[in-house]
Short mmCIF file of C-alpha atoms in Angstrom, two decimals:
data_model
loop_
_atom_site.label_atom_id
_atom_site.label_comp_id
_atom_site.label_asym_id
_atom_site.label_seq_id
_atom_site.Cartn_x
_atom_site.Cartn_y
_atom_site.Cartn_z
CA UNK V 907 -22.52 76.77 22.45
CA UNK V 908 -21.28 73.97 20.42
CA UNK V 909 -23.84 71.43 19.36
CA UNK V 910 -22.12 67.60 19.22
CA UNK V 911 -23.79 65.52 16.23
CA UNK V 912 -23.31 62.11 15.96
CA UNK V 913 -24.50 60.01 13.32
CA UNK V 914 -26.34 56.42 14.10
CA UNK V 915 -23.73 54.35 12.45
CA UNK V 916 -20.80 55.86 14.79
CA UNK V 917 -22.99 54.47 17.90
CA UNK V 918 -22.51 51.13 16.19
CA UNK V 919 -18.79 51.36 15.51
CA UNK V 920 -18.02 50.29 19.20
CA UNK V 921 -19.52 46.60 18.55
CA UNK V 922 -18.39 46.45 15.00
CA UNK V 923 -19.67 47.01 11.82
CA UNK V 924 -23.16 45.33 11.35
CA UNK V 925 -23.73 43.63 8.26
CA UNK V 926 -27.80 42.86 7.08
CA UNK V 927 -28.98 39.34 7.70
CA UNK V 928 -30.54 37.36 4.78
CA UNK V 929 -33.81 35.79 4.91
CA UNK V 930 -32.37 32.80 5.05
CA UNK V 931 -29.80 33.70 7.59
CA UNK V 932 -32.74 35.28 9.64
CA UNK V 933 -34.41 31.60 9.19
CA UNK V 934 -31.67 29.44 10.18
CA UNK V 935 -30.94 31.92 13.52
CA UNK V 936 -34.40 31.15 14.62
CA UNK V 937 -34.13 27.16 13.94
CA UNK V 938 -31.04 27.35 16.02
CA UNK V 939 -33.15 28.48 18.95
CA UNK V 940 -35.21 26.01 18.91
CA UNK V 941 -35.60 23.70 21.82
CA UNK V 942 -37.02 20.06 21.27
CA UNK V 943 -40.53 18.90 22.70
CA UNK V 944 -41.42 15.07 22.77
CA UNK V 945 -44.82 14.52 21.15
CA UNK V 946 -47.06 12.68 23.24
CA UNK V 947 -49.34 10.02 21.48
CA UNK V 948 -52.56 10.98 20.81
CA UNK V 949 -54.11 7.69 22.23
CA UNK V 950 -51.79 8.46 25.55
CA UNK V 951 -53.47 11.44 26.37
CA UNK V 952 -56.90 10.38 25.66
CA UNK V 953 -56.47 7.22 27.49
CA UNK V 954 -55.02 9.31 31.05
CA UNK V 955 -58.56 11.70 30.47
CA UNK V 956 -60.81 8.49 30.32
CA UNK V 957 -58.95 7.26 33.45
CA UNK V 958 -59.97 10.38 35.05
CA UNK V 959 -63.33 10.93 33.59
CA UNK V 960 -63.96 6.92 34.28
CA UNK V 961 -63.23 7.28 38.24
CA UNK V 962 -65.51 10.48 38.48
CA UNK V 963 -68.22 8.77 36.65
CA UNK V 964 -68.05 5.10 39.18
CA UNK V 965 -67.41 7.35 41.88
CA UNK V 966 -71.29 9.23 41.24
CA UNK V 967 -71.88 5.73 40.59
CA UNK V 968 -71.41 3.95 43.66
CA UNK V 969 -72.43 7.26 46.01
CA UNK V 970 -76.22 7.79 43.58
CA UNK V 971 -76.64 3.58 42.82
CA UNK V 972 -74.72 1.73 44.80
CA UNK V 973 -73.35 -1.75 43.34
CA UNK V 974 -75.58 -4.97 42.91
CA UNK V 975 -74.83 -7.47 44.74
CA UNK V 976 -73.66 -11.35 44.27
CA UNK V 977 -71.55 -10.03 41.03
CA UNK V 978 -68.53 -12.64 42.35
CA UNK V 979 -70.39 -15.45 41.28
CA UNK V 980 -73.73 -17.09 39.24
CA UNK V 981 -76.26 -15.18 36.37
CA UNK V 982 -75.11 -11.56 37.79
CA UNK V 983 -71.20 -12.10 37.21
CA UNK V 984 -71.69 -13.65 33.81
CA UNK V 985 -73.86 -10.69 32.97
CA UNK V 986 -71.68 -8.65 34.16
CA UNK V 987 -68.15 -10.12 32.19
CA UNK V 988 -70.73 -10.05 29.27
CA UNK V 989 -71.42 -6.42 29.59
CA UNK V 990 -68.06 -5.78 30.56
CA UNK V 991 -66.59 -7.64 27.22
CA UNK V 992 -69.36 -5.50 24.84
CA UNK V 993 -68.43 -1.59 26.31
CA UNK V 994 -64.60 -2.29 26.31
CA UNK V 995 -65.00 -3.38 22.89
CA UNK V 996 -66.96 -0.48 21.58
CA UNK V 997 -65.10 1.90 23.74
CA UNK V 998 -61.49 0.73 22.49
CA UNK V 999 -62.95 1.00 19.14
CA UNK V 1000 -63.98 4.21 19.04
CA UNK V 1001 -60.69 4.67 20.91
CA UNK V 1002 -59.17 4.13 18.33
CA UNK V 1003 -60.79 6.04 15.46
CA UNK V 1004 -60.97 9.28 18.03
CA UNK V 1005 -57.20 9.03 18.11
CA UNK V 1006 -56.83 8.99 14.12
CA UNK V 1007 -59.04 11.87 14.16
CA UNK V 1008 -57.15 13.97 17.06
CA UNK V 1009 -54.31 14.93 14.42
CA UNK V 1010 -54.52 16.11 10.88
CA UNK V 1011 -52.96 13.81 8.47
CA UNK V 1012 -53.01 10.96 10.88
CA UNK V 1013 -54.57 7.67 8.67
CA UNK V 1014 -57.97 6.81 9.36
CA UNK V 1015 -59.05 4.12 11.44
CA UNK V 1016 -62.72 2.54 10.47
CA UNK V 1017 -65.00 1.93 12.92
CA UNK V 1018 -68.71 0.67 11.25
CA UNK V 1019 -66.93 -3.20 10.47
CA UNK V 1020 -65.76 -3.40 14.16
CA UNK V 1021 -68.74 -1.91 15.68
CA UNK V 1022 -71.20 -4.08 13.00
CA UNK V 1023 -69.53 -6.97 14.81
CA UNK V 1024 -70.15 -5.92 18.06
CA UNK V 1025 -73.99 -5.79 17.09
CA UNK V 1026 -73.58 -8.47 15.55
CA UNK V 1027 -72.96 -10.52 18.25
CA UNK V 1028 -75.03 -8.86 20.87
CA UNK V 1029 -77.99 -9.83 18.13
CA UNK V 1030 -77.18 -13.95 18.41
CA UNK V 1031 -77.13 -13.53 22.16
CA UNK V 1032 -80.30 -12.01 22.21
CA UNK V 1033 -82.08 -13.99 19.80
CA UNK V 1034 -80.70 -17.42 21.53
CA UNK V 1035 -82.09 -16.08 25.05
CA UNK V 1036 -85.49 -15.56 23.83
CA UNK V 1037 -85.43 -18.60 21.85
CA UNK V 1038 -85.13 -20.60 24.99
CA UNK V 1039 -86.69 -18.28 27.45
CA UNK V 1040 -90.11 -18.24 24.97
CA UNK V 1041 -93.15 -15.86 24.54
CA UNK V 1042 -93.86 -16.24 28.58
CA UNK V 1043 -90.91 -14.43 29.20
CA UNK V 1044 -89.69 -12.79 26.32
CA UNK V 1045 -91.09 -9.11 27.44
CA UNK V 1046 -89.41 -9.21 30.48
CA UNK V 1047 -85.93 -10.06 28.81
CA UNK V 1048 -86.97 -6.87 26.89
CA UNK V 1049 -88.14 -4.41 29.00
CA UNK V 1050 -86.60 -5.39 32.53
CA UNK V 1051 -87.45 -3.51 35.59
CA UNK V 1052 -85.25 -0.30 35.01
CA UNK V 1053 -85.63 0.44 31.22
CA UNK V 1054 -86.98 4.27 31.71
CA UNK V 1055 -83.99 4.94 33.61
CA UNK V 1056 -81.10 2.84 32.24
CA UNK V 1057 -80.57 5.33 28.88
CA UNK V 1058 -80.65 8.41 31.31
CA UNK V 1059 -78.08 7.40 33.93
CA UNK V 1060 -75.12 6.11 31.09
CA UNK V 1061 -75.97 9.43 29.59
CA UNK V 1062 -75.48 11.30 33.01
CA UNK V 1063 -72.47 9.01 33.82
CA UNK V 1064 -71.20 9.44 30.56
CA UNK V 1065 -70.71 13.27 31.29
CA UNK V 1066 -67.37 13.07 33.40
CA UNK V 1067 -66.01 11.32 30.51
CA UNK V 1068 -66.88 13.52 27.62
CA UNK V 1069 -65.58 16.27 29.63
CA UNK V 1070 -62.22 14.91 30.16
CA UNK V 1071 -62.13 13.93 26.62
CA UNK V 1072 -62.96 16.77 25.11
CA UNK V 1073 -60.16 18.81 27.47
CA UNK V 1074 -57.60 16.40 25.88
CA UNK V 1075 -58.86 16.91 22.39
CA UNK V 1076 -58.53 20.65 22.65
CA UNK V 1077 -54.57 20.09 23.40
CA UNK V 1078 -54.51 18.12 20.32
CA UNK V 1079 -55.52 19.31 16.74
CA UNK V 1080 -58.77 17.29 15.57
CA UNK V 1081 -60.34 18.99 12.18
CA UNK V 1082 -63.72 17.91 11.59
CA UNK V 1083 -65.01 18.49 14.69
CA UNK V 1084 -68.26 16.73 14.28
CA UNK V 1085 -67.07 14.03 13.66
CA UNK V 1086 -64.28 14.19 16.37
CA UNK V 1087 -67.51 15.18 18.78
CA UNK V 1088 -69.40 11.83 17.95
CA UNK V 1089 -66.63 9.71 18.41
CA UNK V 1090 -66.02 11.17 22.36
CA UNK V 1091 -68.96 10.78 22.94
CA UNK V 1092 -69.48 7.05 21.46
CA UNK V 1093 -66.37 6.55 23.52
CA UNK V 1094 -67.58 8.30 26.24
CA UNK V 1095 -70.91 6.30 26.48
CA UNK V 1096 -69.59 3.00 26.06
CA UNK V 1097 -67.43 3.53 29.58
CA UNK V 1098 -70.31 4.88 31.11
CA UNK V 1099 -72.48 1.79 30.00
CA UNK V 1100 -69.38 -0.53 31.17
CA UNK V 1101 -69.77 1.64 34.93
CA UNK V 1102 -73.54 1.40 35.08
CA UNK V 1103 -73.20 -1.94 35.12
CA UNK V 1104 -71.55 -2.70 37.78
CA UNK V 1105 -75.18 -1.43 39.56
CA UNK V 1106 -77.65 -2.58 36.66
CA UNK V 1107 -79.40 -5.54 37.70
CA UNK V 1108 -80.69 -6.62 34.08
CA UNK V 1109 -79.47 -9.97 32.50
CA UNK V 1110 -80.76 -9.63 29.48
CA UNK V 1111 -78.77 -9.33 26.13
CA UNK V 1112 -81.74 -7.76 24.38
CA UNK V 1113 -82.17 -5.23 27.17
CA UNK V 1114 -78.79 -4.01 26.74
CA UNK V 1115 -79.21 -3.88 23.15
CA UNK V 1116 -82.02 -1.63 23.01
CA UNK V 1117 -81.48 0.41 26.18
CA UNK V 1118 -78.00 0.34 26.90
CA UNK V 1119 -77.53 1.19 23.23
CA UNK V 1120 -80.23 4.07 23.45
CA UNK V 1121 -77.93 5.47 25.88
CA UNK V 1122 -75.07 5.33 24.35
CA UNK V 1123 -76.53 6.99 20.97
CA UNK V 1124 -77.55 9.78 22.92
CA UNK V 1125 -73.77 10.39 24.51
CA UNK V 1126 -72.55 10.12 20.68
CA UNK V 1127 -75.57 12.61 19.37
CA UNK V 1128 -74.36 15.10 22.70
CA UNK V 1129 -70.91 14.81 21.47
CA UNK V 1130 -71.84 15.50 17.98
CA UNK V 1131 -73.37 18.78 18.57
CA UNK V 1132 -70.74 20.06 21.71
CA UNK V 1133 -68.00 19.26 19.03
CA UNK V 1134 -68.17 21.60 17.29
CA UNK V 1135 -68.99 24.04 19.64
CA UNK V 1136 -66.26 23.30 22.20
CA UNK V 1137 -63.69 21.87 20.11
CA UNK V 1138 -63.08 24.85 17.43
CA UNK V 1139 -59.31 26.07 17.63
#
């Protein structure tokens, strides 16, 4: 019996001689395949999770709470466009900053001279309501009716948020993740803060100071130990 032998280059005569590719041959092939993605801003993407974390969070709002009423007019709706003016502030500020910090290389944004602002201000409006509401009053404007509960329920409503936040920071590429942590969460509590308003009956700039601002600190200090955690690549 005859035995056939045929070598591996006459199997590759039929398609033509093959000649070895170059690394840089081999590079510019795969760059040739390449099909171009548009980049999404990173502010985009964190904005469309806020809306979503922001509507879960009013939605356990208004079915646990409720809203106040008589916020369309007198003390309550100038409390509330007060409150309202402070969170957004805060919130697009650390916004901002969270967005720097989604993407290597991206410039920083500062946040202690905006946010020492913010303080700033929420100081002079406290300090000019207990000038003219006096000693008789001064520990209500202080302590309120609901100050046990009013750092609790921004940090439960500020859950939602942080949750959504930190699902669109995973699709981006943040590096110090602490950092990156504290700042969803800042964010995170300053919406939740805005929300709770809508339901706190307190008028007092103090009050929000010290209570509204306790809660908030303890969204950032959650997202500061999650980040890292729940943000590594």
């Amino acid at each position: 019996m005859a035995c056939a032998v045929i070598r591996i280059d006459q199997l590759a005569m039929p398609f033509g001689p093959r000649k070895p590719m170059n690394q840089a041959a081999l590079i510019q092939a795969l760059c040739d395949d390449l099909t171009p993605t548009i980049s999404t801003p990173a502010t985009q993407g964190l904005s469309r999770a806020l809306l979503i974390g922001g509507g879960m969070a009013l939605a356990a709002m208004i079915a646990t709470l409720g809203v106040q009423p008589g916020l369309d007019h007198g003390p309550a709706q100038t409390a509330l466009l007060f409150k309202a003016s402070v969170t957004i502030a805060v919130a697009i500020l650390a916004l901002r900053s969270l967005a720097a910090m989604a993407r290597p290389g991206a410039a920083k944004v500062p946040l202690l001279p905006g946010l020492a602002g913010v303080v700033a201000a929420m100081v002079c409006a406290g300090l000019g309501q207990m000038l003219v509401a006096g000693e008789a009053v001064g520990g209500n404007l202080v302590f309120g009716a609901s100050w046990q509960a009013c750092p609790w329920r921004i940090a439960a409503l500020s859950l939602p948020l942080m949750a959504s936040l930190f699902w669109a920071l995973r699709r981006q590429a943040p590096v110090h993740l602490q950092r990156t942590g504290a700042l969803a969460g800042l964010c995170s509590g300053a919406c939740a803060a805005g929300i709770y308003a809508l339901a706190c009956p307190e008028q007092s700039a103090v009050f929000m100071l010290l209570w509204y601002g306790l809660g908030i600190g303890m969204a950032t200090l959650a997202g500061l130990l999650a980040g890292p955690r729940l943000l590594r690549w």
